[in-house]
Structures are given as C-alpha cells and as structure tokens.
Coordinates of C-alpha atoms in Angstrom, one line a residue:
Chain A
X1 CA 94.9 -20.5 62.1
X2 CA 96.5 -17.1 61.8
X3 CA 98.0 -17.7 58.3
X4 CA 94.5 -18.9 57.2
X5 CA 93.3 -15.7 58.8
X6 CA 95.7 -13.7 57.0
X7 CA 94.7 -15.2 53.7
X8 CA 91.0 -14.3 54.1
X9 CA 92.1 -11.0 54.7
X10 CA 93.7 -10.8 51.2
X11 CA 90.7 -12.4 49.5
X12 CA 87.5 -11.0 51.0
X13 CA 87.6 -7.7 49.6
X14 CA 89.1 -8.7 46.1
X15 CA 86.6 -8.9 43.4
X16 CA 88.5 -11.3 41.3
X17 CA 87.8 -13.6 44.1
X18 CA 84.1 -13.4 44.4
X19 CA 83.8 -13.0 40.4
X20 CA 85.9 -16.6 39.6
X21 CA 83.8 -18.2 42.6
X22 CA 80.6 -16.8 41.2
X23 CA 81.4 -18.2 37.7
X24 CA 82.6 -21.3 39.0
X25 CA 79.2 -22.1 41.2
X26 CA 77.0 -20.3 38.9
X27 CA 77.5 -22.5 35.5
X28 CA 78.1 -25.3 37.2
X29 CA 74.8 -25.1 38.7
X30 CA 73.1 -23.7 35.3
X31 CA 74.9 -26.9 33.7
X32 CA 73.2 -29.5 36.0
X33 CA 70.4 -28.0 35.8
X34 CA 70.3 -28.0 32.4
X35 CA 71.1 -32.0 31.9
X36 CA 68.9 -32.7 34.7
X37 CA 65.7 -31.3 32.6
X38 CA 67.5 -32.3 29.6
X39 CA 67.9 -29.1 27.5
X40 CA 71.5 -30.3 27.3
X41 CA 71.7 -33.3 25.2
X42 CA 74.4 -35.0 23.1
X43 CA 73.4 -37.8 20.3
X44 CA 70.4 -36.9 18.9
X45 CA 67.0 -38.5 20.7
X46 CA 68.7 -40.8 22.8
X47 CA 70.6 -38.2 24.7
X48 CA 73.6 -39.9 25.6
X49 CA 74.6 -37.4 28.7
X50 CA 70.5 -38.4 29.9
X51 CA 72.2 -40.6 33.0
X52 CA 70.2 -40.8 35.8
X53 CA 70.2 -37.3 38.5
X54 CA 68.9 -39.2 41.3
X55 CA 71.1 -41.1 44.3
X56 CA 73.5 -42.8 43.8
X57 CA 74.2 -42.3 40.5
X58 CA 74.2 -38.6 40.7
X59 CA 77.5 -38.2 42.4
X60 CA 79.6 -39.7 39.4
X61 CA 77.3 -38.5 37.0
X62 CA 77.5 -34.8 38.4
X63 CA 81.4 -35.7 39.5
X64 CA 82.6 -35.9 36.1
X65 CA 81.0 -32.4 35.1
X66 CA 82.5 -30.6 38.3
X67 CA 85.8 -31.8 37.2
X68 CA 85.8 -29.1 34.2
X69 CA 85.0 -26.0 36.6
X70 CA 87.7 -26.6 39.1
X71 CA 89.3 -24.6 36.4
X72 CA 88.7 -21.5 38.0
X73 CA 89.3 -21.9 41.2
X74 CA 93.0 -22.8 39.9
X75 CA 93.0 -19.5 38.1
X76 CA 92.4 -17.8 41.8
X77 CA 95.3 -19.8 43.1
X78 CA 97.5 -18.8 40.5
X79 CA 96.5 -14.9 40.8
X80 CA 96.7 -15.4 44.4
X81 CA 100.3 -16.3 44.5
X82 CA 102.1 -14.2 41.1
X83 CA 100.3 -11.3 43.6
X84 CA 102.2 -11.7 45.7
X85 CA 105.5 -11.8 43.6
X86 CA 104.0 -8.7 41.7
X87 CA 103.3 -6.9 44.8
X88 CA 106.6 -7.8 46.5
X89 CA 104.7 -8.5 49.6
X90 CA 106.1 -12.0 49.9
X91 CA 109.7 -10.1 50.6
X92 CA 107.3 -7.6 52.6
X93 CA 105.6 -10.8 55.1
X94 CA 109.3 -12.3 55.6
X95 CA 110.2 -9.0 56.7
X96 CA 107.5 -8.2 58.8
X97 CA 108.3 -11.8 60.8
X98 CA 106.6 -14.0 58.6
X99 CA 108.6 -17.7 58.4
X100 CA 109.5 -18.9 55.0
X101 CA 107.5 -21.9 55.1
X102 CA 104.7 -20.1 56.9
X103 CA 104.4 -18.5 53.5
X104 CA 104.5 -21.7 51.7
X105 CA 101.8 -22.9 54.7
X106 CA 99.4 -20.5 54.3
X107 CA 99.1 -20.7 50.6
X108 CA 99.1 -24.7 51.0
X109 CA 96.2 -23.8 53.5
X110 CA 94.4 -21.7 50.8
X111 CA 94.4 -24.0 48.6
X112 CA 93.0 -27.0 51.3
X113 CA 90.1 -24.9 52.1
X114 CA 89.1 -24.0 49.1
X115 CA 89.3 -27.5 47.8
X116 CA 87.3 -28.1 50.9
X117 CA 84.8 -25.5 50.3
X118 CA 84.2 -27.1 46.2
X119 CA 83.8 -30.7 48.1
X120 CA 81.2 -28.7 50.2
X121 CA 79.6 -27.3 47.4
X122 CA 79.4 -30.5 45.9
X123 CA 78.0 -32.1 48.2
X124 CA 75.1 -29.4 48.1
X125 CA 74.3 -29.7 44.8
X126 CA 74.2 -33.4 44.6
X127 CA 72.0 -33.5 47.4
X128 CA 69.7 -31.0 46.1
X129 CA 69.4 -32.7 42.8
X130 CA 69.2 -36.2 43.9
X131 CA 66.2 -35.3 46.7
X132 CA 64.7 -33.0 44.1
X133 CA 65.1 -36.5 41.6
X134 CA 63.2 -38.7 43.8
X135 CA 65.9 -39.2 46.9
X136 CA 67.2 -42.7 47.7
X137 CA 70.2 -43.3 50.2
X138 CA 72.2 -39.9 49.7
X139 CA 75.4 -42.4 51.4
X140 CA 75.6 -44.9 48.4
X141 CA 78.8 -44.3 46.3
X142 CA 79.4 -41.5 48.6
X143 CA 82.9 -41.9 48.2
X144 CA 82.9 -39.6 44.5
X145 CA 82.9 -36.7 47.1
X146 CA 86.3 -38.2 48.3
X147 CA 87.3 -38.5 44.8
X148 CA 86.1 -35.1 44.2
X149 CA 88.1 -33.4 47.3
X150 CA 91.2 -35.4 46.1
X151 CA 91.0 -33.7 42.9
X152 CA 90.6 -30.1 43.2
X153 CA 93.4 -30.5 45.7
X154 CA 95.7 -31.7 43.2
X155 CA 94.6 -29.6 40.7
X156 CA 94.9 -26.4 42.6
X157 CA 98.6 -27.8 44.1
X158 CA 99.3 -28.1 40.9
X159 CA 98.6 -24.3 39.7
X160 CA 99.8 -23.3 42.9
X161 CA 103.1 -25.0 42.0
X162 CA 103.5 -23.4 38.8
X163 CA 102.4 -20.0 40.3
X164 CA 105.6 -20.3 42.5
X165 CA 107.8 -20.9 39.6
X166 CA 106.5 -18.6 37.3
X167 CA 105.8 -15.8 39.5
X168 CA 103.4 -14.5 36.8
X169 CA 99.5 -14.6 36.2
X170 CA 99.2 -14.2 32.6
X171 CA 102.0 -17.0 31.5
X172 CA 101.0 -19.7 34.6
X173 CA 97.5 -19.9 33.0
X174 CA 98.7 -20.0 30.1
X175 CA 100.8 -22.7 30.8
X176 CA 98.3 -24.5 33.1
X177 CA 96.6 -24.6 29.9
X178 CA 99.5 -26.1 27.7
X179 CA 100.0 -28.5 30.1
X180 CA 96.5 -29.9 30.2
X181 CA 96.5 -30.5 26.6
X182 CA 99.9 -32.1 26.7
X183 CA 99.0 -34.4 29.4
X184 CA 96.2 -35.8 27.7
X185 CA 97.7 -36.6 24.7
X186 CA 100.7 -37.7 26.7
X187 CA 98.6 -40.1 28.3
X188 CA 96.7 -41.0 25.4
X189 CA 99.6 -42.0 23.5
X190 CA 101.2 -44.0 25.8
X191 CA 98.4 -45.9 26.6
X192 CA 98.0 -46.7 23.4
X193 CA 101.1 -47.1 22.2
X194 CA 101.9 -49.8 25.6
X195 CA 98.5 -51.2 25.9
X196 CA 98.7 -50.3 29.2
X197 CA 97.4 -47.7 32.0
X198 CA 101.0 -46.1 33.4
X199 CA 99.5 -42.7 31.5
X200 CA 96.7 -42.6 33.4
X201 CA 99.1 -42.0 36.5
X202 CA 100.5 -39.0 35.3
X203 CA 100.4 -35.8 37.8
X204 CA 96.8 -34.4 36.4
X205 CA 95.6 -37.7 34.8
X206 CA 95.4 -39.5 38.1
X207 CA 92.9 -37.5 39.4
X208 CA 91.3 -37.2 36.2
X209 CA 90.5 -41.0 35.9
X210 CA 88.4 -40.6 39.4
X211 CA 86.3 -39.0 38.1
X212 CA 85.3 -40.4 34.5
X213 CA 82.4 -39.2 32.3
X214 CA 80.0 -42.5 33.2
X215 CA 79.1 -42.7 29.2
X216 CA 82.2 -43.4 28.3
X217 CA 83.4 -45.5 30.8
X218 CA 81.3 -48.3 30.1
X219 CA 81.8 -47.8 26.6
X220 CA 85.3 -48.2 27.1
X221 CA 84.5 -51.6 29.3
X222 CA 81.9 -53.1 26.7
X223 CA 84.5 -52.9 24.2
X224 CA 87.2 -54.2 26.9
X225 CA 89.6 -51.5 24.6
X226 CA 92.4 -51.1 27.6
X227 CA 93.5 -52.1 31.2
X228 CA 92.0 -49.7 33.7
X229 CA 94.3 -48.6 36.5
X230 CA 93.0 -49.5 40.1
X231 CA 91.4 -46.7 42.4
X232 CA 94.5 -47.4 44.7
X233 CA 96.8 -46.5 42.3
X234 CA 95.1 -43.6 41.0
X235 CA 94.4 -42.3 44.9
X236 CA 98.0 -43.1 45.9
X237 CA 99.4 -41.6 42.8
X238 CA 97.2 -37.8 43.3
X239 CA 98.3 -38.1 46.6
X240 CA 102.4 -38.8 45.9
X241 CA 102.1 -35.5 43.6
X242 CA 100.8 -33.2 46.1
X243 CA 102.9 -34.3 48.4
X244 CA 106.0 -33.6 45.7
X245 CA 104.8 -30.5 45.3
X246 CA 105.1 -29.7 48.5
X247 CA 108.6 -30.5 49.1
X248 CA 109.7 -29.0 45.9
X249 CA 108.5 -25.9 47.3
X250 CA 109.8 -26.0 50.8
X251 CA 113.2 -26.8 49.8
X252 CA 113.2 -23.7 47.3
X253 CA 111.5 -21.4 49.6
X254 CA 113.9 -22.2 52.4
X255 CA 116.7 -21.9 50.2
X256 CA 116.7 -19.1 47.9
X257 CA 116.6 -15.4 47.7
X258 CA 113.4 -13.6 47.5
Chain B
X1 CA 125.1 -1.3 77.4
X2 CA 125.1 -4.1 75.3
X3 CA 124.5 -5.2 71.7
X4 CA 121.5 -5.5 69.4
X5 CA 123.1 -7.0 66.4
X6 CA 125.8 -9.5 66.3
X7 CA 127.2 -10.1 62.3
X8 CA 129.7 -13.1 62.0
X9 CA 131.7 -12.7 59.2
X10 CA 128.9 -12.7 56.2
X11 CA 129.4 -13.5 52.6
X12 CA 127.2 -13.2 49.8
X13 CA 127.9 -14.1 45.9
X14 CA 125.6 -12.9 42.9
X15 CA 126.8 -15.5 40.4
X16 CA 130.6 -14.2 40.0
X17 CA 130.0 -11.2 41.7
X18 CA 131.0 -11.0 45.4
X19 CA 129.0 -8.7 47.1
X20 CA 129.7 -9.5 50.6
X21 CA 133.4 -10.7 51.8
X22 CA 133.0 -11.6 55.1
X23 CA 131.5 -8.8 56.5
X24 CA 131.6 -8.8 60.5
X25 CA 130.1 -5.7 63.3
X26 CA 128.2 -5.3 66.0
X27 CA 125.5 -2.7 66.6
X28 CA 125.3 -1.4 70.1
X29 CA 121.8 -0.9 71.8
X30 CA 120.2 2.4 71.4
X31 CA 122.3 3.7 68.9
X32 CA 121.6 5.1 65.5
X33 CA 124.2 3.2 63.4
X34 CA 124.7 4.0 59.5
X35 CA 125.9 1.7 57.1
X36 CA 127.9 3.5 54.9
X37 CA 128.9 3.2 51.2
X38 CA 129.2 4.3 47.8
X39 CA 126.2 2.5 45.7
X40 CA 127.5 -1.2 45.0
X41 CA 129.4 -1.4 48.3
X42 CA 126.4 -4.0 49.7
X43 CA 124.5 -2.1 52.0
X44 CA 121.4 -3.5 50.7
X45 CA 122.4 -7.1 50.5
X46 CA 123.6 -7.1 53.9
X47 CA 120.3 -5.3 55.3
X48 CA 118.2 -7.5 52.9
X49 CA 120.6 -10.7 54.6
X50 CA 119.3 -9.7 58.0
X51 CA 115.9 -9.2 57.6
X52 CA 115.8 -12.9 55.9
X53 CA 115.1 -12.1 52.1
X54 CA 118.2 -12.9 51.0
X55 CA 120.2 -15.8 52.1
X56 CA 124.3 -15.6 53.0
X57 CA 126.6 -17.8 51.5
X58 CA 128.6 -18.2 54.8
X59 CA 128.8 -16.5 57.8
X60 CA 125.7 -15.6 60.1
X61 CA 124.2 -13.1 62.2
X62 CA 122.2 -13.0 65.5
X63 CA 119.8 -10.5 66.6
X64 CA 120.2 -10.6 70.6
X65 CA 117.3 -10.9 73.2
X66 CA 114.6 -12.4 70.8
X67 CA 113.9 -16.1 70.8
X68 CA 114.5 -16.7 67.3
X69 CA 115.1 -14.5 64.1
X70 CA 111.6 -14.5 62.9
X71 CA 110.9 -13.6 66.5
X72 CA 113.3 -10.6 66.3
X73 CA 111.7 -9.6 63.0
X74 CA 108.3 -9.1 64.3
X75 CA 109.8 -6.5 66.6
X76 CA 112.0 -4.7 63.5
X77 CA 110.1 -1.9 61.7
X78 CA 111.8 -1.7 58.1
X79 CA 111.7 0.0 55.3
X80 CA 114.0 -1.8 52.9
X81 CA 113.0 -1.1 49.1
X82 CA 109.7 0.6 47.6
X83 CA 106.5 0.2 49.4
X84 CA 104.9 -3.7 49.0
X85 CA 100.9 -3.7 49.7
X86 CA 97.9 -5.0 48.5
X87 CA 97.2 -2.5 45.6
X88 CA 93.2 -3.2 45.9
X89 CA 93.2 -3.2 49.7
X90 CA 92.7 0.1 51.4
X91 CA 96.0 1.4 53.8
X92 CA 93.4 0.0 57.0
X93 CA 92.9 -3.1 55.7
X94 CA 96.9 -3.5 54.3
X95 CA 98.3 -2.6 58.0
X96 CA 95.7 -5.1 59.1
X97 CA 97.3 -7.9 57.6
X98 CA 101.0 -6.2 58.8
X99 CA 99.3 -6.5 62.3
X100 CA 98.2 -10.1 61.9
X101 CA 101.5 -11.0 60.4
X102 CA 103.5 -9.1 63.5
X103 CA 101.3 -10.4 66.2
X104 CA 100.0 -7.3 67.3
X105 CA 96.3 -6.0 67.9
X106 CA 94.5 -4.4 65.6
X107 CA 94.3 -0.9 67.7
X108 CA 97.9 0.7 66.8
X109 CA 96.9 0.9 63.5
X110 CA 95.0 4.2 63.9
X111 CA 97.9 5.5 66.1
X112 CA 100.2 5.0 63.2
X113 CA 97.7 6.5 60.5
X114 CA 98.0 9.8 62.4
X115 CA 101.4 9.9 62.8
X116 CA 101.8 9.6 59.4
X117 CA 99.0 11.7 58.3
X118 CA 96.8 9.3 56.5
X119 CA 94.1 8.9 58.8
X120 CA 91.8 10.9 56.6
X121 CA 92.5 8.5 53.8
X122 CA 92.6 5.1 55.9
X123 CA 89.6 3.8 53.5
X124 CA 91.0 5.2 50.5
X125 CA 92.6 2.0 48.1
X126 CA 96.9 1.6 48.1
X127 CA 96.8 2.6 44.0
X128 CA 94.9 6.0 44.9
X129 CA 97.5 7.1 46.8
X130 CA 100.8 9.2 45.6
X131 CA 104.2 8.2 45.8
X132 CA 104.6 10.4 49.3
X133 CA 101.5 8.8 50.7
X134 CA 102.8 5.2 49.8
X135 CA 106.1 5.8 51.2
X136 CA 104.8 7.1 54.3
X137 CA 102.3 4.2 54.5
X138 CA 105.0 2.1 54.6
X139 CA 106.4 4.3 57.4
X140 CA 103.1 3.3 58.9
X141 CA 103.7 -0.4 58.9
X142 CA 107.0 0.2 60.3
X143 CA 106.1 1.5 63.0
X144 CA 103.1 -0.6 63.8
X145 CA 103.4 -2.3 66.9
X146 CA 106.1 0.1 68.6
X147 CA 109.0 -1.7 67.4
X148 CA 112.7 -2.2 69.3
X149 CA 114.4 -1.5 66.0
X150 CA 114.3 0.2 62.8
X151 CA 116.1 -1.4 59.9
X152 CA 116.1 1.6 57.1
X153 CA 117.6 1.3 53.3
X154 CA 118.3 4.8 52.3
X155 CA 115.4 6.3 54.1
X156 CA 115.1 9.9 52.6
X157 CA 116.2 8.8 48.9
X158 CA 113.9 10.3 46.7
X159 CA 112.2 12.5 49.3
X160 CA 112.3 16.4 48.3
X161 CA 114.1 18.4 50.7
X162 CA 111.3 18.9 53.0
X163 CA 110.3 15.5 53.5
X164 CA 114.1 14.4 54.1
X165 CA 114.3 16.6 57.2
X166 CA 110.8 15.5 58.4
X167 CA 112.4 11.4 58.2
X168 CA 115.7 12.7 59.9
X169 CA 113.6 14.4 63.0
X170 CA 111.8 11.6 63.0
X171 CA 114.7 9.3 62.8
X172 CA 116.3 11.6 66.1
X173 CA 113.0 11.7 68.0
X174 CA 112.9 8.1 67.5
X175 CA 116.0 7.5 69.0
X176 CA 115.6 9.1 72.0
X177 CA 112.6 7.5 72.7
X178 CA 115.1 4.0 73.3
X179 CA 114.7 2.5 69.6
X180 CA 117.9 1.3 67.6
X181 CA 117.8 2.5 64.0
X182 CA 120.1 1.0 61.2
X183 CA 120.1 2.8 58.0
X184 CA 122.1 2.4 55.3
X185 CA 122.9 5.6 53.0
X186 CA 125.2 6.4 50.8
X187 CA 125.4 10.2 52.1
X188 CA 127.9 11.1 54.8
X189 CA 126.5 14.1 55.3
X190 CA 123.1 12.4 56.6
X191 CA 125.2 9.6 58.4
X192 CA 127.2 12.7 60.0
X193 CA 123.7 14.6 60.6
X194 CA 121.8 11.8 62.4
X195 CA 124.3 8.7 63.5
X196 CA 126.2 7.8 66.8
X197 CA 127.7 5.0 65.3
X198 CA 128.7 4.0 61.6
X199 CA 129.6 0.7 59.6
X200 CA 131.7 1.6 56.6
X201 CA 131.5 -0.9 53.7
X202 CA 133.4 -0.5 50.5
X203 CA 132.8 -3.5 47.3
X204 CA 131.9 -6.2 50.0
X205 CA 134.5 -5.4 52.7
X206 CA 134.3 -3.5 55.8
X207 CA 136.7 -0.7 55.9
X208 CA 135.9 0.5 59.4
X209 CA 132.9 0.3 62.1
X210 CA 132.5 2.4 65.1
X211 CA 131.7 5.4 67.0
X212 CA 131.0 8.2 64.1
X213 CA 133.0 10.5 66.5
X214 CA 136.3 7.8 66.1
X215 CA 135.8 6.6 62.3
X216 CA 135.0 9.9 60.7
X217 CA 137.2 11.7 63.6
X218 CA 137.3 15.5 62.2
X219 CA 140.3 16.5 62.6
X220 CA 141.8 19.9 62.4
X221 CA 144.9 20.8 60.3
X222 CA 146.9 23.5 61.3
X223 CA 148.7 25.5 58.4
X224 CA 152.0 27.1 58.9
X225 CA 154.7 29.1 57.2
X226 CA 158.0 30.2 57.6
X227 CA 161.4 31.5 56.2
X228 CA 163.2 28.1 56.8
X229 CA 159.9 25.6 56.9
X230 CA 163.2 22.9 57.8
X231 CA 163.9 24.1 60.6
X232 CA 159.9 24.9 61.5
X233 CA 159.0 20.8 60.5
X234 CA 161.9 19.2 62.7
X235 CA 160.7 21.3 65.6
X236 CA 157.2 20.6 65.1
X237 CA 158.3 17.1 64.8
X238 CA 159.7 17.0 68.7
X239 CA 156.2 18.5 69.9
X240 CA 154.7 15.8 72.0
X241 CA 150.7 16.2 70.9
X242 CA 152.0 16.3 67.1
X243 CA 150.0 13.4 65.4
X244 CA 150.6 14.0 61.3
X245 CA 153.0 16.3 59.9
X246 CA 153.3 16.7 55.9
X247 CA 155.6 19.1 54.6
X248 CA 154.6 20.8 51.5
X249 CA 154.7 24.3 49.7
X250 CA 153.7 24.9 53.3
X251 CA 153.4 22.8 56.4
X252 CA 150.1 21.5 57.3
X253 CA 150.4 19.6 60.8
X254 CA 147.3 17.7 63.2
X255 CA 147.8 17.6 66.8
X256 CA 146.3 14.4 68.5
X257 CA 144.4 16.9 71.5
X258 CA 142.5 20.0 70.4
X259 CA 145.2 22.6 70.2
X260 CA 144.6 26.4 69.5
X261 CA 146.5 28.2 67.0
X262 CA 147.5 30.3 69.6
X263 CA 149.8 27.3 71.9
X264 CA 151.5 26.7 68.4
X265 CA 152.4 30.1 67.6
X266 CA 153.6 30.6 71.0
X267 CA 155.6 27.5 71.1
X268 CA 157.1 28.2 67.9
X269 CA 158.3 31.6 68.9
X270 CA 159.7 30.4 72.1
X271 CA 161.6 28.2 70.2
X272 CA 163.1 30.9 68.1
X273 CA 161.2 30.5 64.9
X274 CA 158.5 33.3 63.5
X275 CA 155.6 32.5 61.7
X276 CA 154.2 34.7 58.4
X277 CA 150.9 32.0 58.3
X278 CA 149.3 30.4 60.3
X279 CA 145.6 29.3 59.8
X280 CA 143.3 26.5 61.0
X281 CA 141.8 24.1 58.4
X282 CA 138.9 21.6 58.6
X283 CA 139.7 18.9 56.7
X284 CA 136.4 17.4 54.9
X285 CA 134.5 14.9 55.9
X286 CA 133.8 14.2 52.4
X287 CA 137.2 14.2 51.6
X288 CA 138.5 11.4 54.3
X289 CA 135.0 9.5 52.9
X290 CA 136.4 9.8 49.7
X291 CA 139.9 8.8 50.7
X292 CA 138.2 5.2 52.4
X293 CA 136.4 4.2 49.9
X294 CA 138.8 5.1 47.0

C-alpha cells in the first residue's frame, strides 16, 4: 500500500495528471451526451449510432465509445514512467531502499487503479444515462464493465510496457500510435487473407473485439462475412499479454543496470 | 570494532571494457573511508554496484547488521551523481516521497531543511531552485532519517571553495557523531584532509586498502652529503632503523622510526665521517599517489 501511496504522491500535484483526466471524463461525457440527444449522428435521418441509451443496451453501446478515450490515460502512464527515467529518480528510489520490482510493482499498481478508477467511472455514466433513459435492470449485460476493466488494463500495460523500453515520452506515444495503426491493419489483413479470426488475438486487438461498435457488429453477422473469435479466447488472450508484460519487465528490471 | 561493508572480489564489464577486476575491501565501522582514484579507475561503478543501480558481473558484497540489502539501503544516505527529484514537486513534497520510500516519518524532514538551509524555500518547486540549492537538497534527502552511513561520489566536485569546506566539516562533524562515510574522490589532498581509512583503485584493480596513516605513510627522507658518499652509504647501510637508502648525486635515506637529523649526524660523526648537508625532506603525498597509480 505504500508504493501505491508513493505514487499518489507523484501525481496529485502534477497538472498533467488532472489535465489528461479532465479531458478523458469531460469529452467522454460531452460525447454521450451528445448521441444520447442525438446531436451526433452518422447516416443521414436514420442515424446509425441512434442505438438505444437505456439498460441493458447502454453498456455496450456506451462500451465501444469509452474504448477510444482510454487513450489518455495511456498517455499518463507513459509520462508517468519516461519521468522517471528523465528525472533519474528510478536510480534515486533504488538508492534510497526501494526494491527493483517494487518499482516495477508500484507502476503495475498505477496502472490497476487507474484502470479501476475508468471501470468506476464507467459504471457512473452508464448508470446515469440508462436511469435518466427510462431505467430497467442496471445488472443485465453487466458484464461489458468486466470487459471494460479488462481493457484499459491491457491497454495501459501495454504503454506502460513501451514506456520502460523507451524511456522517452515524446517517441512512446508516438509509437503507441504506430502501433495502433499497425495492429489494425495487421489484423485486418490476416483475417482476411485466412478467413479466419487468429488477428483478432493480437496483444491490442483482443481487447478491442470486447468491446465492438454494436452497428457494426451485427452488420458483420447479417452478412455472416467472418468467424468471430469466442469471448474466452479474447478474455484469456488480454489476460496472457498482461501477464507477458509483466514478466518481460521483471526479468529486465532485476537484471540490468539502471 | 567491526565491519560495515564486506566486498568479495567484484567485477564489472562495460561491453569490452573491464571496469572492475575483482575488486575486494572491507570498511571498518565508524570510519571515514575514501575510495581513491584517478577518473576511470571505477570509483563510481563500484559505489553505484553497492547501492544496487548497477549490477556486478561476479563477485558480491554484504552490508553487515541489516536484514537484507534493500534493508541496509534505507539506512545509507547517498549522494551518488547530480540531484534526481520531481522537477514540479516542491523540496517538501520531494523529501516526502524520500521519507515514504525510506520508511521514516514525515517529521525529519523539517530538521533536514534547516540543516541545509532551505527551510525558507520548502514550498518553493525543485526547477526554481539553483544548482547549490539542488545539491544541498539532495544533501537533505541524505540525511533524512539520521542514517548509519553515508555513501558519497565525489562530494565537493563542482562546489566553489567555500562550499567544499562547509561539505568537509560536515563530512568530520558527521563522523564524530558515529556515522560511517564512504566517498570516493579523485583528490588526495581531500582523502588526506578528511579520511581514517582509504581504498585505492587504479583501472579496475585495487592497489592498496587500509589505514590512510599505513597506505599513504608520509615518510621523511633525510638528505645527506659527504666527501666519500661510499663510505657514508655502506655505513648508513649497517644502521639498524635504515628502511630505503638510494644513492644519487647525493644520498637520500628513510629511517623506519621517526629519527631527527640530529641522531644521524651524530652517528655519522662517531663513526668517523663529516657531513657538509644534511636536510630533512617530505616526500609528497602527491607524488607516492602518482607513483601508485602510474
């Protein structure tokens, strides 16, 4: 609990912090709100994103939107980590009696709360939309928030990941970047190419596919276009990553110079 | 009284370049104990080793009394490079996380503020302050928590003249309050100044570790000169306390026991020969420095 401590420390008086959370909550609240009264449409009058804002389709429905912001809460974790390379304290908290993988532990725990805080947030915002859009059982297809915690955490593992092997801000987001695009075509293409779904279980793409945009989804299953990968797969898959991550990083934290 | 610091033959590699070859002393409890070296000897690796940001190739160390090495750590002020804070955290809220980090409660840090004269500025951010202020911030943090030992790289490099006397009192006062420093430098003089005992490392080896009183053991040469300087050097030759003897355009001789000028030239004339020189000269400290590390 200390190493959580000593991370709140670092990002309760940064404004960075408070400015990338502010972003992330405040458009994704101005976008719901938006398709909710429909000033955000998409296909002319019959407004394909006009899917329903009350329970239980609001969780996937707002699920696949909340997928795009989780952005910049991988931004923090990136700045949060080349910081500490910039700053040298990493060298400084080994010095001062820090373990290795305490270092490693407290980022990892960074990056579980604040996945947890975005499920929180999540939840709100569904459940203020769906009672505000007539209510219903707040419980059915509850599982999206699962899907949704499942996500930001290996999205954020993911920059944290990169963050440790770049060591710098500017070129990890960068790369973040690159590699989103990448992986989708990647994906793309050898789905296509296969007629099959092994692209959907790439490290970002797994956790992508749990939380689909619900237009296109049953577009894709009218047309029958391509074999769907099961949730199983797609949970154990997101989970096998993080969990890589993880070990790639203890073995070079406990091995190498700092 | 017993050790602090045990090293066990500790090497370290950069790629092709062997910084440490099996590098092996211990550091007795209470002392002040240099590491000393010309720059590139390894001073830094080796401190950088113990403190856990680098990692040996072979060999190991063990820091005696604490549990485990992180333990011993949180009881080690250091300063070992630049100072490493949160540039938009204040110098209370960066020894805040220090004091998390170390264990220790939150009140030391306005001891340490004073003691360092930053109290008036403990709000003020880490990239207000000057070079001098974040150096002795840094002091700040190494002292937080009233640590057994102080692990110091070089600690009055770049200081002006002023500020390097003000580190070596501390350094002293320090010591006599029961803390064990280690500081590498590449200046005997300061070594000679402020250390009891002294590790001297030359391209990876050790050349010699001990009491600074033994290793850099100033002797005194004794000068002489006579109308048959053969005669003089075979009968300085049968004197018991004679240690080194080199015969040049004059005779220089050291005598293992402090011996006065006066003994010699008596001993001499007793034994028939006269002297026309005779003066006492203090070899350099600089000079046998040189001649170890050369």
């Amino acid at each position: 609990m200390n190493l959580l401590k000593i991370e709140w420390l670092k990002l309760k008086k940064y404004p960075t912090f408070w400015i990338l959370s502010g972003l992330f909550t405040g458009i994704f609240l101005t976008l719901i709100y938006g398709l909710n009264q429909s000033f955000i449409k998409l296909g002319g009058p019959s407004n394909l994103l006009s899917s329903s804002y009350a329970f239980p389709s609001i969780w996937s429905n707002i699920g696949y939107f909340y997928s795009w912001f989780i952005i910049f809460l991988c931004v923090y974790i990136i700045i949060s980590i080349s910081n500490e390379f910039s700053y040298r304290t990493n060298r400084q908290h080994i010095i001062d009696g820090m373990n290795r993988i305490d270092f490693l532990h407290a980022k990892a725990l960074l990056v579980i709360s604040l996945s947890l805080g975005a499920t929180v947030f999540f939840i709100l915002t569904g459940l203020i939309f769906g009672f505000l859009n007539g209510g219903g059982n707040p419980f059915e297809n509850f599982e999206v928030v699962g899907y949704v915690f499942l996500y930001a955490l290996n999205y954020l593992s993911f920059a944290g990941f990169l963050a440790f092997f770049i060591k710098r801000s500017g070129l990890s987001i960068i790369l973040l970047l690159a590699y989103f695009a990448v992986e989708g075509i990647l994906s793309s293409l050898i789905n296509g190419k296969f007629d099959t779904y092994i692209g959907n279980l790439l490290p970002l793409q797994s956790s992508d596919e749990l939380l689909p945009l619900n237009v296109l989804k049953s577009l894709t299953e009218m047309t029958g276009a391509r074999p769907e990968a099961p949730i199983y797969l797609l949970v154990g898959f997101s989970i096998f990553y993080i969990v890589l991550y993880y070990f790639i990083l203890r073995r070079k934290i406990l091995t190498t110079d700092l | 009284m017993g050790s602090v610091l045990k090293i066990n033959l500790i090497e370290k590699s950069y790629g092709t370049v062997k910084a440490l070859k099996g590098v092996s002393f211990e550091v007795p409890k209470g002392c002040v104990f240099g590491v000393l070296g010309p720059n590139g000897s390894g001073k830094t690796t080796l401190l950088g080793i113990l403190l856990d940001v680098l990692k040996a190739d072979n060999g190991d160390y063990h820091w005696e009394n604490y549990s485990s090495a992180t333990d011993a750590r949180k009881h080690i002020g250091s300063l070992l490079e630049t100072p490493n804070f949160y540039h938009y955290l204040s110098a209370y809220d960066n020894l805040e996380i220090t004091a998390n980090i170390k264990g220790r409660g939150l009140n030391d840090i306005d001891n340490v503020l004073k003691k360092v004269n930053l109290y008036e500025r403990r709000h003020s951010k880490f990239n207000t302050f000057s070079l001098g202020m974040k150096q002795r911030l840094a002091i700040a943090g190494a002292l937080l928590g009233s640590p057994d030992i102080l692990v110091l790289d070089e600690p009055t490099n770049g200081l002006d003249p002023v500020g390097i006397s003000e580190i070596r009192e501390l350094i002293k006062q320090l010591s006599t309050e029961g803390i064990t420093i280690i500081m590498a430098s590449h200046l005997l003089d300061e070594v000679e100044k402020v250390c009891t005992d002294v590790a001297i490392l030359k391209l990876g080896n050790l050349l010699t570790s001990g009491p600074v009183m033994d290793v850099l053991n100033d002797e005194d040469w004794i000068e002489l000169n006579s109308s048959n300087n053969e005669a003089l050097a075979s009968l300085l030759k049968k004197h018991p306390q004679v240690k080194n003897i080199k015969v040049d355009r004059m005779i220089q001789v050291s005598f293992a026991k402090n011996f006065s000028t006066e003994d010699i030239n008596q001993y001499c004339f007793e034994n028939g020969i006269v002297l026309n020189h005779l003066q006492k000269r203090k070899r350099s400290l600089e000079s046998k420095f040189m001649e170890m590390t050369k």
